[in-house]
């Protein structure tokens, strides 16, 4: 069955997209990956080929291009779509809200219209724990209400989930995966995260500081109501995030219902502080990381980590990498792209 199933991955050259293409190919799926290559690079596509030694199709397509998407669906029989294509910087979304609404919501609408026209029923959507804002109860489960999103980025994810809920009456079967903090890189160091410019996210900033690309890491605040004063997060290895997408496809394959709308928190369930992560990085890499404590970053939630019970039960999935391995893989990838190792 899997050898025949054909999955379209949008944003397939992106961070989580590329790692998911690897896992889909390993699992025996036929894959077509598309990406605008606006914020990713062809070398990631080559990295996927090197890792898997399997054939797959890659085409440069922007999901806002309805004609190109229609042509692609007309030329292929897709059994499911995994939709990653979106902008994901919280800070940038605050500076450029219209660009985020247009791209993140607009591309989903084009994908949905094209899926409907070509009768492709199954969609896995890339959502985010940012939909919760600062949850009232930690660890957070899927019943937690959406609070006012802290950023336009978070608002686009809330809006997209609402659109998907309303689409199920049209015969769409959707699973939304709410990522917590994906980190790390493939153990081969052939693919990983390629942040553009100064990284917003913690781990790329840590590895770039360790590589000497950044002078010093600033820990944004150590006066929160947490054990060591720094924020708590749920850091999950990107390969574990990727395998959950394969499990989500299989979950839909086993459902007979013509309409499905499920959401799963995709985290480890372990809350780790920023300072704990910094110390773990130093421990596993042996690198003396130059960091200081700075002021809080506006918009940061104090603590958020998942209750992963639902995803573990329903998708028969569990995380396989721990924090140390995730940080080591992130560091190995950084060293590779900076030419610090061959
Ligand atoms: C984590 C912690 C910072 C940088 C991310 C994504 C968002 C969503 C959820 C997918 C915070 C601190 C950071 C630095 C620091 N994922 N930090 N110094 O804000 O939890 O959101 O995960 O949708 O898209 O952005 O992640 O890595 O930016 O910050 O101290 O230089 O690290 O204050 O407490 P965040 P992050």
mmCIF file of C-alpha atoms and ligand atoms in Angstrom:
data_model
loop_
_atom_site.group_PDB
_atom_site.id
_atom_site.type_symbol
_atom_site.label_atom_id
_atom_site.label_comp_id
_atom_site.label_asym_id
_atom_site.label_seq_id
_atom_site.Cartn_x
_atom_site.Cartn_y
_atom_site.Cartn_z
ATOM 1 C CA UNK A 1 0.000 0.000 0.000
ATOM 2 C CA UNK A 2 2.661 2.506 1.073
ATOM 3 C CA UNK A 3 4.792 1.866 -2.036
ATOM 4 C CA UNK A 4 1.860 3.079 -4.102
ATOM 5 C CA UNK A 5 0.784 5.987 -1.873
ATOM 6 C CA UNK A 6 1.905 9.307 -3.311
ATOM 7 C CA UNK A 7 2.330 12.219 -0.888
ATOM 8 C CA UNK A 8 2.746 15.868 -1.860
ATOM 9 C CA UNK A 9 4.923 17.801 0.608
ATOM 10 C CA UNK A 10 4.706 21.588 0.320
ATOM 11 C CA UNK A 11 7.655 23.452 1.818
ATOM 12 C CA UNK A 12 9.562 20.231 1.202
ATOM 13 C CA UNK A 13 12.975 21.936 1.146
ATOM 14 C CA UNK A 14 12.323 23.616 4.479
ATOM 15 C CA UNK A 15 13.569 22.582 7.903
ATOM 16 C CA UNK A 16 10.791 20.222 9.011
ATOM 17 C CA UNK A 17 9.636 19.564 5.448
ATOM 18 C CA UNK A 18 12.949 18.086 4.312
ATOM 19 C CA UNK A 19 13.270 15.883 7.399
ATOM 20 C CA UNK A 20 9.714 14.655 6.762
ATOM 21 C CA UNK A 21 10.513 13.830 3.120
ATOM 22 C CA UNK A 22 13.389 11.671 4.424
ATOM 23 C CA UNK A 23 11.089 9.745 6.767
ATOM 24 C CA UNK A 24 8.367 9.336 4.101
ATOM 25 C CA UNK A 25 10.906 7.880 1.666
ATOM 26 C CA UNK A 26 12.301 5.568 4.349
ATOM 27 C CA UNK A 27 8.730 4.418 5.012
ATOM 28 C CA UNK A 28 8.231 3.523 1.352
ATOM 29 C CA UNK A 29 6.030 6.380 0.157
ATOM 30 C CA UNK A 30 6.286 8.018 -3.248
ATOM 31 C CA UNK A 31 7.010 11.718 -2.649
ATOM 32 C CA UNK A 32 6.671 14.922 -4.617
ATOM 33 C CA UNK A 33 8.173 17.877 -2.768
ATOM 34 C CA UNK A 34 7.567 21.495 -3.745
ATOM 35 C CA UNK A 35 9.122 24.659 -2.412
ATOM 36 C CA UNK A 36 9.428 28.289 -3.560
ATOM 37 C CA UNK A 37 13.104 28.184 -2.439
ATOM 38 C CA UNK A 38 12.507 31.703 -1.118
ATOM 39 C CA UNK A 39 13.745 30.659 2.330
ATOM 40 C CA UNK A 40 15.435 27.359 1.643
ATOM 41 C CA UNK A 41 18.078 26.029 -0.711
ATOM 42 C CA UNK A 42 18.421 23.355 -3.383
ATOM 43 C CA UNK A 43 21.294 21.796 -1.397
ATOM 44 C CA UNK A 44 18.745 20.599 1.171
ATOM 45 C CA UNK A 45 16.968 18.666 -1.617
ATOM 46 C CA UNK A 46 20.323 17.119 -2.551
ATOM 47 C CA UNK A 47 20.895 16.268 1.097
ATOM 48 C CA UNK A 48 17.592 14.356 1.206
ATOM 49 C CA UNK A 49 18.677 12.341 -1.847
ATOM 50 C CA UNK A 50 22.080 11.584 -0.293
ATOM 51 C CA UNK A 51 20.527 10.396 2.964
ATOM 52 C CA UNK A 52 17.846 8.193 1.427
ATOM 53 C CA UNK A 53 19.407 7.160 -1.909
ATOM 54 C CA UNK A 54 15.791 7.096 -3.102
ATOM 55 C CA UNK A 55 14.123 8.797 -6.021
ATOM 56 C CA UNK A 56 11.627 11.568 -5.414
ATOM 57 C CA UNK A 57 10.371 14.552 -7.392
ATOM 58 C CA UNK A 58 11.259 18.112 -6.423
ATOM 59 C CA UNK A 59 9.692 21.096 -8.199
ATOM 60 C CA UNK A 60 10.141 24.794 -7.481
ATOM 61 C CA UNK A 61 6.572 25.984 -6.906
ATOM 62 C CA UNK A 62 5.112 28.748 -4.752
ATOM 63 C CA UNK A 63 1.874 27.607 -3.108
ATOM 64 C CA UNK A 64 0.309 30.977 -3.873
ATOM 65 C CA UNK A 65 0.582 30.118 -7.592
ATOM 66 C CA UNK A 66 -2.817 28.498 -8.131
ATOM 67 C CA UNK A 67 -2.187 27.706 -11.811
ATOM 68 C CA UNK A 68 1.096 25.919 -11.055
ATOM 69 C CA UNK A 69 -0.498 23.941 -8.239
ATOM 70 C CA UNK A 70 -3.434 22.964 -10.456
ATOM 71 C CA UNK A 71 -1.035 21.766 -13.139
ATOM 72 C CA UNK A 72 0.848 19.672 -10.570
ATOM 73 C CA UNK A 73 -2.332 18.032 -9.278
ATOM 74 C CA UNK A 74 -3.529 17.395 -12.831
ATOM 75 C CA UNK A 75 -0.270 15.627 -13.660
ATOM 76 C CA UNK A 76 -0.133 13.522 -10.479
ATOM 77 C CA UNK A 77 -2.488 11.382 -8.437
ATOM 78 C CA UNK A 78 -1.761 12.483 -4.851
ATOM 79 C CA UNK A 79 -3.170 10.409 -1.978
ATOM 80 C CA UNK A 80 -2.356 13.017 0.675
ATOM 81 C CA UNK A 81 -0.806 16.433 1.188
ATOM 82 C CA UNK A 82 1.485 17.559 3.999
ATOM 83 C CA UNK A 83 1.410 21.353 4.037
ATOM 84 C CA UNK A 84 4.489 22.999 5.571
ATOM 85 C CA UNK A 85 4.873 25.982 3.258
ATOM 86 C CA UNK A 86 4.604 29.109 5.444
ATOM 87 C CA UNK A 87 6.704 31.858 6.990
ATOM 88 C CA UNK A 88 7.562 31.108 10.606
ATOM 89 C CA UNK A 89 9.353 34.040 12.243
ATOM 90 C CA UNK A 90 7.439 35.474 15.176
ATOM 91 C CA UNK A 91 9.439 38.734 15.131
ATOM 92 C CA UNK A 92 9.177 39.207 11.368
ATOM 93 C CA UNK A 93 5.416 38.649 11.504
ATOM 94 C CA UNK A 94 5.122 41.579 13.927
ATOM 95 C CA UNK A 95 6.994 43.821 11.466
ATOM 96 C CA UNK A 96 5.216 42.494 8.346
ATOM 97 C CA UNK A 97 1.730 41.221 9.319
ATOM 98 C CA UNK A 98 0.197 41.566 5.835
ATOM 99 C CA UNK A 99 2.973 39.460 4.305
ATOM 100 C CA UNK A 100 2.315 36.758 6.896
ATOM 101 C CA UNK A 101 -1.478 36.738 6.469
ATOM 102 C CA UNK A 102 -1.170 36.715 2.706
ATOM 103 C CA UNK A 103 1.415 33.950 2.585
ATOM 104 C CA UNK A 104 0.423 31.675 5.448
ATOM 105 C CA UNK A 105 -3.343 31.883 5.057
ATOM 106 C CA UNK A 106 -3.348 32.532 1.305
ATOM 107 C CA UNK A 107 -1.217 29.493 0.495
ATOM 108 C CA UNK A 108 -3.407 27.226 2.609
ATOM 109 C CA UNK A 109 -6.503 28.463 0.745
ATOM 110 C CA UNK A 110 -4.898 27.734 -2.636
ATOM 111 C CA UNK A 111 -3.857 24.246 -1.470
ATOM 112 C CA UNK A 112 -7.358 23.519 -0.140
ATOM 113 C CA UNK A 113 -9.091 24.718 -3.292
ATOM 114 C CA UNK A 114 -6.757 22.632 -5.446
ATOM 115 C CA UNK A 115 -7.201 19.543 -3.252
ATOM 116 C CA UNK A 116 -10.968 19.926 -3.479
ATOM 117 C CA UNK A 117 -10.931 20.349 -7.237
ATOM 118 C CA UNK A 118 -8.790 17.237 -7.647
ATOM 119 C CA UNK A 119 -10.582 15.234 -4.941
ATOM 120 C CA UNK A 120 -7.558 14.722 -2.692
ATOM 121 C CA UNK A 121 -9.078 14.232 0.768
ATOM 122 C CA UNK A 122 -6.203 13.892 3.248
ATOM 123 C CA UNK A 123 -4.188 16.799 4.672
ATOM 124 C CA UNK A 124 -1.586 17.006 7.425
ATOM 125 C CA UNK A 125 -1.211 20.612 8.572
ATOM 126 C CA UNK A 126 1.818 22.212 10.194
ATOM 127 C CA UNK A 127 0.457 24.067 13.207
ATOM 128 C CA UNK A 128 2.101 25.413 16.330
ATOM 129 C CA UNK A 129 1.848 25.585 20.102
ATOM 130 C CA UNK A 130 1.809 29.355 19.630
ATOM 131 C CA UNK A 131 -1.950 28.952 19.086
ATOM 132 C CA UNK A 132 -2.281 28.618 22.878
ATOM 133 C CA UNK A 133 -0.472 31.813 23.898
ATOM 134 C CA UNK A 134 0.379 31.411 27.611
ATOM 135 C CA UNK A 135 -1.741 28.392 28.602
ATOM 136 C CA UNK A 136 -3.509 28.452 32.013
ATOM 137 C CA UNK A 137 -2.450 24.867 32.723
ATOM 138 C CA UNK A 138 0.920 23.236 32.068
ATOM 139 C CA UNK A 139 1.590 20.734 30.546
ATOM 140 C CA UNK A 140 -0.850 21.921 27.912
ATOM 141 C CA UNK A 141 -3.259 19.510 26.210
ATOM 142 C CA UNK A 142 -5.371 19.925 23.074
ATOM 143 C CA UNK A 143 -8.431 21.061 25.033
ATOM 144 C CA UNK A 144 -6.683 24.276 26.091
ATOM 145 C CA UNK A 145 -8.432 27.304 24.610
ATOM 146 C CA UNK A 146 -6.799 29.580 22.047
ATOM 147 C CA UNK A 147 -5.803 32.803 23.682
ATOM 148 C CA UNK A 148 -5.169 35.998 21.761
ATOM 149 C CA UNK A 149 -2.122 35.129 19.659
ATOM 150 C CA UNK A 150 1.046 36.944 20.744
ATOM 151 C CA UNK A 151 1.981 37.599 17.096
ATOM 152 C CA UNK A 152 0.516 37.657 13.586
ATOM 153 C CA UNK A 153 2.407 34.392 13.016
ATOM 154 C CA UNK A 154 0.485 32.740 15.829
ATOM 155 C CA UNK A 155 -2.740 34.322 14.563
ATOM 156 C CA UNK A 156 -2.198 32.799 11.092
ATOM 157 C CA UNK A 157 -1.923 29.350 12.680
ATOM 158 C CA UNK A 158 -5.118 29.920 14.674
ATOM 159 C CA UNK A 159 -6.916 31.132 11.545
ATOM 160 C CA UNK A 160 -5.671 28.204 9.462
ATOM 161 C CA UNK A 161 -6.889 25.713 12.053
ATOM 162 C CA UNK A 162 -10.312 27.385 12.033
ATOM 163 C CA UNK A 163 -10.447 27.228 8.218
ATOM 164 C CA UNK A 164 -9.575 23.516 8.337
ATOM 165 C CA UNK A 165 -12.289 22.856 10.916
ATOM 166 C CA UNK A 166 -14.849 24.506 8.617
ATOM 167 C CA UNK A 167 -13.561 22.564 5.593
ATOM 168 C CA UNK A 168 -14.319 19.142 7.022
ATOM 169 C CA UNK A 169 -17.961 19.534 5.974
ATOM 170 C CA UNK A 170 -16.573 19.545 2.423
ATOM 171 C CA UNK A 171 -15.109 16.058 2.886
ATOM 172 C CA UNK A 172 -11.619 17.117 3.967
ATOM 173 C CA UNK A 173 -9.857 14.766 6.375
ATOM 174 C CA UNK A 174 -7.270 16.774 8.309
ATOM 175 C CA UNK A 175 -4.750 16.242 11.091
ATOM 176 C CA UNK A 176 -3.115 19.371 12.509
ATOM 177 C CA UNK A 177 0.156 18.878 14.374
ATOM 178 C CA UNK A 178 0.927 21.641 16.892
ATOM 179 C CA UNK A 179 4.719 21.725 17.059
ATOM 180 C CA UNK A 180 6.407 22.825 20.230
ATOM 181 C CA UNK A 181 10.069 23.711 19.730
ATOM 182 C CA UNK A 182 11.643 21.650 16.940
ATOM 183 C CA UNK A 183 15.455 21.603 17.229
ATOM 184 C CA UNK A 184 18.433 19.630 15.965
ATOM 185 C CA UNK A 185 19.268 18.171 12.566
ATOM 186 C CA UNK A 186 19.464 14.819 10.814
ATOM 187 C CA UNK A 187 22.219 12.667 12.443
ATOM 188 C CA UNK A 188 23.982 12.495 9.064
ATOM 189 C CA UNK A 189 24.507 16.303 9.173
ATOM 190 C CA UNK A 190 23.410 16.344 5.515
ATOM 191 C CA UNK A 191 20.283 18.404 6.225
ATOM 192 C CA UNK A 192 19.358 20.822 8.971
ATOM 193 C CA UNK A 193 18.056 24.288 9.717
ATOM 194 C CA UNK A 194 19.204 27.194 7.500
ATOM 195 C CA UNK A 195 18.152 30.338 9.365
ATOM 196 C CA UNK A 196 18.296 33.479 7.244
ATOM 197 C CA UNK A 197 20.149 36.394 8.867
ATOM 198 C CA UNK A 198 20.212 36.700 12.646
ATOM 199 C CA UNK A 199 18.361 33.680 14.107
ATOM 200 C CA UNK A 200 15.299 34.406 16.234
ATOM 201 C CA UNK A 201 15.216 30.910 17.628
ATOM 202 C CA UNK A 202 17.360 29.809 20.552
ATOM 203 C CA UNK A 203 19.202 26.753 19.234
ATOM 204 C CA UNK A 204 20.456 28.203 15.944
ATOM 205 C CA UNK A 205 21.680 31.225 17.924
ATOM 206 C CA UNK A 206 23.476 28.887 20.346
ATOM 207 C CA UNK A 207 25.185 26.919 17.571
ATOM 208 C CA UNK A 208 26.135 30.069 15.648
ATOM 209 C CA UNK A 209 27.657 31.530 18.825
ATOM 210 C CA UNK A 210 29.553 28.272 19.365
ATOM 211 C CA UNK A 211 30.794 28.474 15.752
ATOM 212 C CA UNK A 212 31.947 32.054 16.231
ATOM 213 C CA UNK A 213 29.372 33.468 13.812
ATOM 214 C CA UNK A 214 27.749 35.387 16.713
ATOM 215 C CA UNK A 215 29.805 36.992 19.457
ATOM 216 C CA UNK A 216 27.578 36.123 22.389
ATOM 217 C CA UNK A 217 24.232 34.518 23.195
ATOM 218 C CA UNK A 218 21.828 36.591 25.261
ATOM 219 C CA UNK A 219 19.482 34.644 27.521
ATOM 220 C CA UNK A 220 16.307 36.715 27.456
ATOM 221 C CA UNK A 221 15.485 37.008 31.131
ATOM 222 C CA UNK A 222 16.178 34.992 34.266
ATOM 223 C CA UNK A 223 13.507 36.575 36.471
ATOM 224 C CA UNK A 224 10.589 34.338 35.453
ATOM 225 C CA UNK A 225 8.708 32.202 37.986
ATOM 226 C CA UNK A 226 10.652 29.060 36.987
ATOM 227 C CA UNK A 227 13.278 27.019 38.878
ATOM 228 C CA UNK A 228 16.253 28.879 37.382
ATOM 229 C CA UNK A 229 14.377 32.014 36.299
ATOM 230 C CA UNK A 230 14.626 31.368 32.552
ATOM 231 C CA UNK A 231 11.685 30.386 30.335
ATOM 232 C CA UNK A 232 10.560 26.769 30.032
ATOM 233 C CA UNK A 233 10.000 25.166 26.616
ATOM 234 C CA UNK A 234 9.445 21.719 25.068
ATOM 235 C CA UNK A 235 12.396 21.048 22.750
ATOM 236 C CA UNK A 236 11.730 18.172 20.334
ATOM 237 C CA UNK A 237 14.146 16.644 17.811
ATOM 238 C CA UNK A 238 13.194 17.535 14.238
ATOM 239 C CA UNK A 239 13.473 13.842 13.219
ATOM 240 C CA UNK A 240 10.886 12.937 15.856
ATOM 241 C CA UNK A 241 8.668 15.703 14.495
ATOM 242 C CA UNK A 242 9.159 14.235 11.009
ATOM 243 C CA UNK A 243 8.226 10.669 11.946
ATOM 244 C CA UNK A 244 5.027 11.945 13.560
ATOM 245 C CA UNK A 245 3.928 13.145 10.100
ATOM 246 C CA UNK A 246 4.322 9.662 8.656
ATOM 247 C CA UNK A 247 2.300 8.303 11.582
ATOM 248 C CA UNK A 248 -0.370 10.937 10.910
ATOM 249 C CA UNK A 249 -0.732 9.735 7.296
ATOM 250 C CA UNK A 250 -1.052 6.157 8.562
ATOM 251 C CA UNK A 251 -3.605 7.323 11.151
ATOM 252 C CA UNK A 252 -5.796 8.732 8.371
ATOM 253 C CA UNK A 253 -5.277 5.603 6.255
ATOM 254 C CA UNK A 254 -6.852 3.537 9.018
ATOM 255 C CA UNK A 255 -9.897 5.794 9.364
ATOM 256 C CA UNK A 256 -12.943 5.065 7.229
ATOM 257 C CA UNK A 257 -14.771 8.286 8.104
ATOM 258 C CA UNK A 258 -15.125 10.696 5.157
ATOM 259 C CA UNK A 259 -14.600 13.648 7.477
ATOM 260 C CA UNK A 260 -11.849 13.930 10.092
ATOM 261 C CA UNK A 261 -10.541 16.929 11.984
ATOM 262 C CA UNK A 262 -7.963 16.014 14.657
ATOM 263 C CA UNK A 263 -5.301 18.110 16.372
ATOM 264 C CA UNK A 264 -2.288 16.779 18.260
ATOM 265 C CA UNK A 265 0.289 18.480 20.429
ATOM 266 C CA UNK A 266 3.678 17.430 19.111
ATOM 267 C CA UNK A 267 6.119 17.726 21.994
ATOM 268 C CA UNK A 268 8.138 15.534 24.335
ATOM 269 C CA UNK A 269 6.165 16.500 27.451
ATOM 270 C CA UNK A 270 9.416 17.570 29.137
ATOM 271 C CA UNK A 271 9.815 21.218 30.124
ATOM 272 C CA UNK A 272 13.409 22.411 29.770
ATOM 273 C CA UNK A 273 14.624 25.893 30.673
ATOM 274 C CA UNK A 274 16.755 28.075 28.429
ATOM 275 C CA UNK A 275 19.618 27.925 30.922
ATOM 276 C CA UNK A 276 19.304 24.137 31.224
ATOM 277 C CA UNK A 277 19.567 23.906 27.443
ATOM 278 C CA UNK A 278 22.650 26.154 27.404
ATOM 279 C CA UNK A 279 24.319 24.043 30.072
ATOM 280 C CA UNK A 280 23.415 20.796 28.290
ATOM 281 C CA UNK A 281 24.896 22.173 25.053
ATOM 282 C CA UNK A 282 28.190 22.947 26.834
ATOM 283 C CA UNK A 283 28.167 19.488 28.432
ATOM 284 C CA UNK A 284 27.549 17.458 25.255
ATOM 285 C CA UNK A 285 29.752 19.509 22.899
ATOM 286 C CA UNK A 286 32.545 20.591 25.234
ATOM 287 C CA UNK A 287 32.277 24.061 23.668
ATOM 288 C CA UNK A 288 32.686 26.997 26.040
ATOM 289 C CA UNK A 289 29.603 29.008 25.080
ATOM 290 C CA UNK A 290 29.809 32.767 25.554
ATOM 291 C CA UNK A 291 26.480 33.911 26.975
ATOM 292 C CA UNK A 292 25.017 36.561 29.221
ATOM 293 C CA UNK A 293 21.683 37.232 30.871
ATOM 294 C CA UNK A 294 19.740 40.053 29.223
ATOM 295 C CA UNK A 295 16.273 41.594 29.530
ATOM 296 C CA UNK A 296 13.121 39.632 28.763
ATOM 297 C CA UNK A 297 12.008 39.455 25.110
ATOM 298 C CA UNK A 298 8.561 41.007 24.577
ATOM 299 C CA UNK A 299 5.928 38.412 23.644
ATOM 300 C CA UNK A 300 7.691 35.454 25.233
ATOM 301 C CA UNK A 301 5.464 33.135 27.219
ATOM 302 C CA UNK A 302 6.959 32.118 30.549
ATOM 303 C CA UNK A 303 6.473 28.380 30.268
ATOM 304 C CA UNK A 304 4.901 26.080 27.730
ATOM 305 C CA UNK A 305 5.352 22.358 27.271
ATOM 306 C CA UNK A 306 3.109 19.633 25.948
ATOM 307 C CA UNK A 307 0.980 16.907 27.389
ATOM 308 C CA UNK A 308 1.775 14.456 24.544
ATOM 309 C CA UNK A 309 -0.602 11.739 25.749
ATOM 310 C CA UNK A 310 -3.053 12.114 22.857
ATOM 311 C CA UNK A 311 -0.473 11.986 20.049
ATOM 312 C CA UNK A 312 1.316 9.019 21.633
ATOM 313 C CA UNK A 313 -1.891 7.035 21.969
ATOM 314 C CA UNK A 314 -3.554 7.887 18.664
ATOM 315 C CA UNK A 315 -0.508 7.889 16.382
ATOM 316 C CA UNK A 316 1.481 5.192 18.235
ATOM 317 C CA UNK A 317 4.363 7.683 18.189
ATOM 318 C CA UNK A 318 6.911 8.655 20.809
ATOM 319 C CA UNK A 319 10.018 10.818 20.791
ATOM 320 C CA UNK A 320 13.255 8.848 20.401
ATOM 321 C CA UNK A 321 15.941 11.529 20.825
ATOM 322 C CA UNK A 322 16.777 13.330 24.066
ATOM 323 C CA UNK A 323 17.912 16.930 24.540
ATOM 324 C CA UNK A 324 21.622 16.075 24.484
ATOM 325 C CA UNK A 325 21.358 14.217 21.163
ATOM 326 C CA UNK A 326 19.261 17.015 19.642
ATOM 327 C CA UNK A 327 21.871 19.612 20.615
ATOM 328 C CA UNK A 328 24.756 17.473 19.409
ATOM 329 C CA UNK A 329 23.069 16.995 16.014
ATOM 330 C CA UNK A 330 22.398 20.739 15.813
ATOM 331 C CA UNK A 331 26.062 21.434 16.552
ATOM 332 C CA UNK A 332 27.318 18.838 13.995
ATOM 333 C CA UNK A 333 25.142 20.466 11.326
ATOM 334 C CA UNK A 334 26.417 23.957 12.231
ATOM 335 C CA UNK A 335 30.013 22.747 12.028
ATOM 336 C CA UNK A 336 29.277 21.199 8.625
ATOM 337 C CA UNK A 337 27.724 24.328 7.068
ATOM 338 C CA UNK A 338 30.489 26.538 8.485
ATOM 339 C CA UNK A 339 33.183 24.271 7.076
ATOM 340 C CA UNK A 340 34.497 23.536 10.551
ATOM 341 C CA UNK A 341 34.486 19.832 9.734
ATOM 342 C CA UNK A 342 34.622 18.148 6.301
HETATM 343 C C1 LIG B 1 12.760 29.872 22.992
HETATM 344 C C2 LIG B 1 13.235 30.475 24.296
HETATM 345 C C3 LIG B 1 13.414 32.862 24.304
HETATM 346 C C4 LIG B 1 16.682 33.248 21.470
HETATM 347 C C5 LIG B 1 9.214 28.930 18.716
HETATM 348 C C6 LIG B 1 8.981 29.293 17.315
HETATM 349 C C7 LIG B 1 7.521 29.284 16.987
HETATM 350 C C8 LIG B 1 6.872 28.006 17.471
HETATM 351 C C9 LIG B 1 7.164 27.771 18.937
HETATM 352 C C10 LIG B 1 6.686 26.490 15.641
HETATM 353 C C11 LIG B 1 12.471 31.744 24.677
HETATM 354 C C12 LIG B 1 14.763 32.208 24.488
HETATM 355 C C13 LIG B 1 15.689 32.725 22.273
HETATM 356 C C14 LIG B 1 17.810 33.863 22.068
HETATM 357 C C15 LIG B 1 16.913 33.380 24.221
HETATM 358 N N1 LIG B 1 7.320 26.886 16.732
HETATM 359 N N2 LIG B 1 15.810 32.790 23.621
HETATM 360 N N3 LIG B 1 17.881 33.900 23.436
HETATM 361 O O1 LIG B 1 9.716 31.722 21.151
HETATM 362 O O2 LIG B 1 9.362 29.355 21.989
HETATM 363 O O3 LIG B 1 8.843 29.991 19.581
HETATM 364 O O4 LIG B 1 8.570 27.759 19.083
HETATM 365 O O5 LIG B 1 5.731 26.954 15.175
HETATM 366 O O6 LIG B 1 7.452 29.386 15.598
HETATM 367 O O7 LIG B 1 9.501 30.572 17.106
HETATM 368 O O8 LIG B 1 11.194 29.807 20.398
HETATM 369 O O9 LIG B 1 13.604 29.573 20.076
HETATM 370 O O10 LIG B 1 12.552 31.863 19.735
HETATM 371 O O11 LIG B 1 12.753 30.931 22.038
HETATM 372 O O12 LIG B 1 16.981 33.431 25.461
HETATM 373 O O13 LIG B 1 18.745 34.363 21.398
HETATM 374 O O14 LIG B 1 14.595 30.860 24.139
HETATM 375 O O15 LIG B 1 13.273 33.991 25.167
HETATM 376 O O16 LIG B 1 12.288 31.754 26.060
HETATM 377 P P1 LIG B 1 9.748 30.272 20.894
HETATM 378 P P2 LIG B 1 12.595 30.575 20.480
#
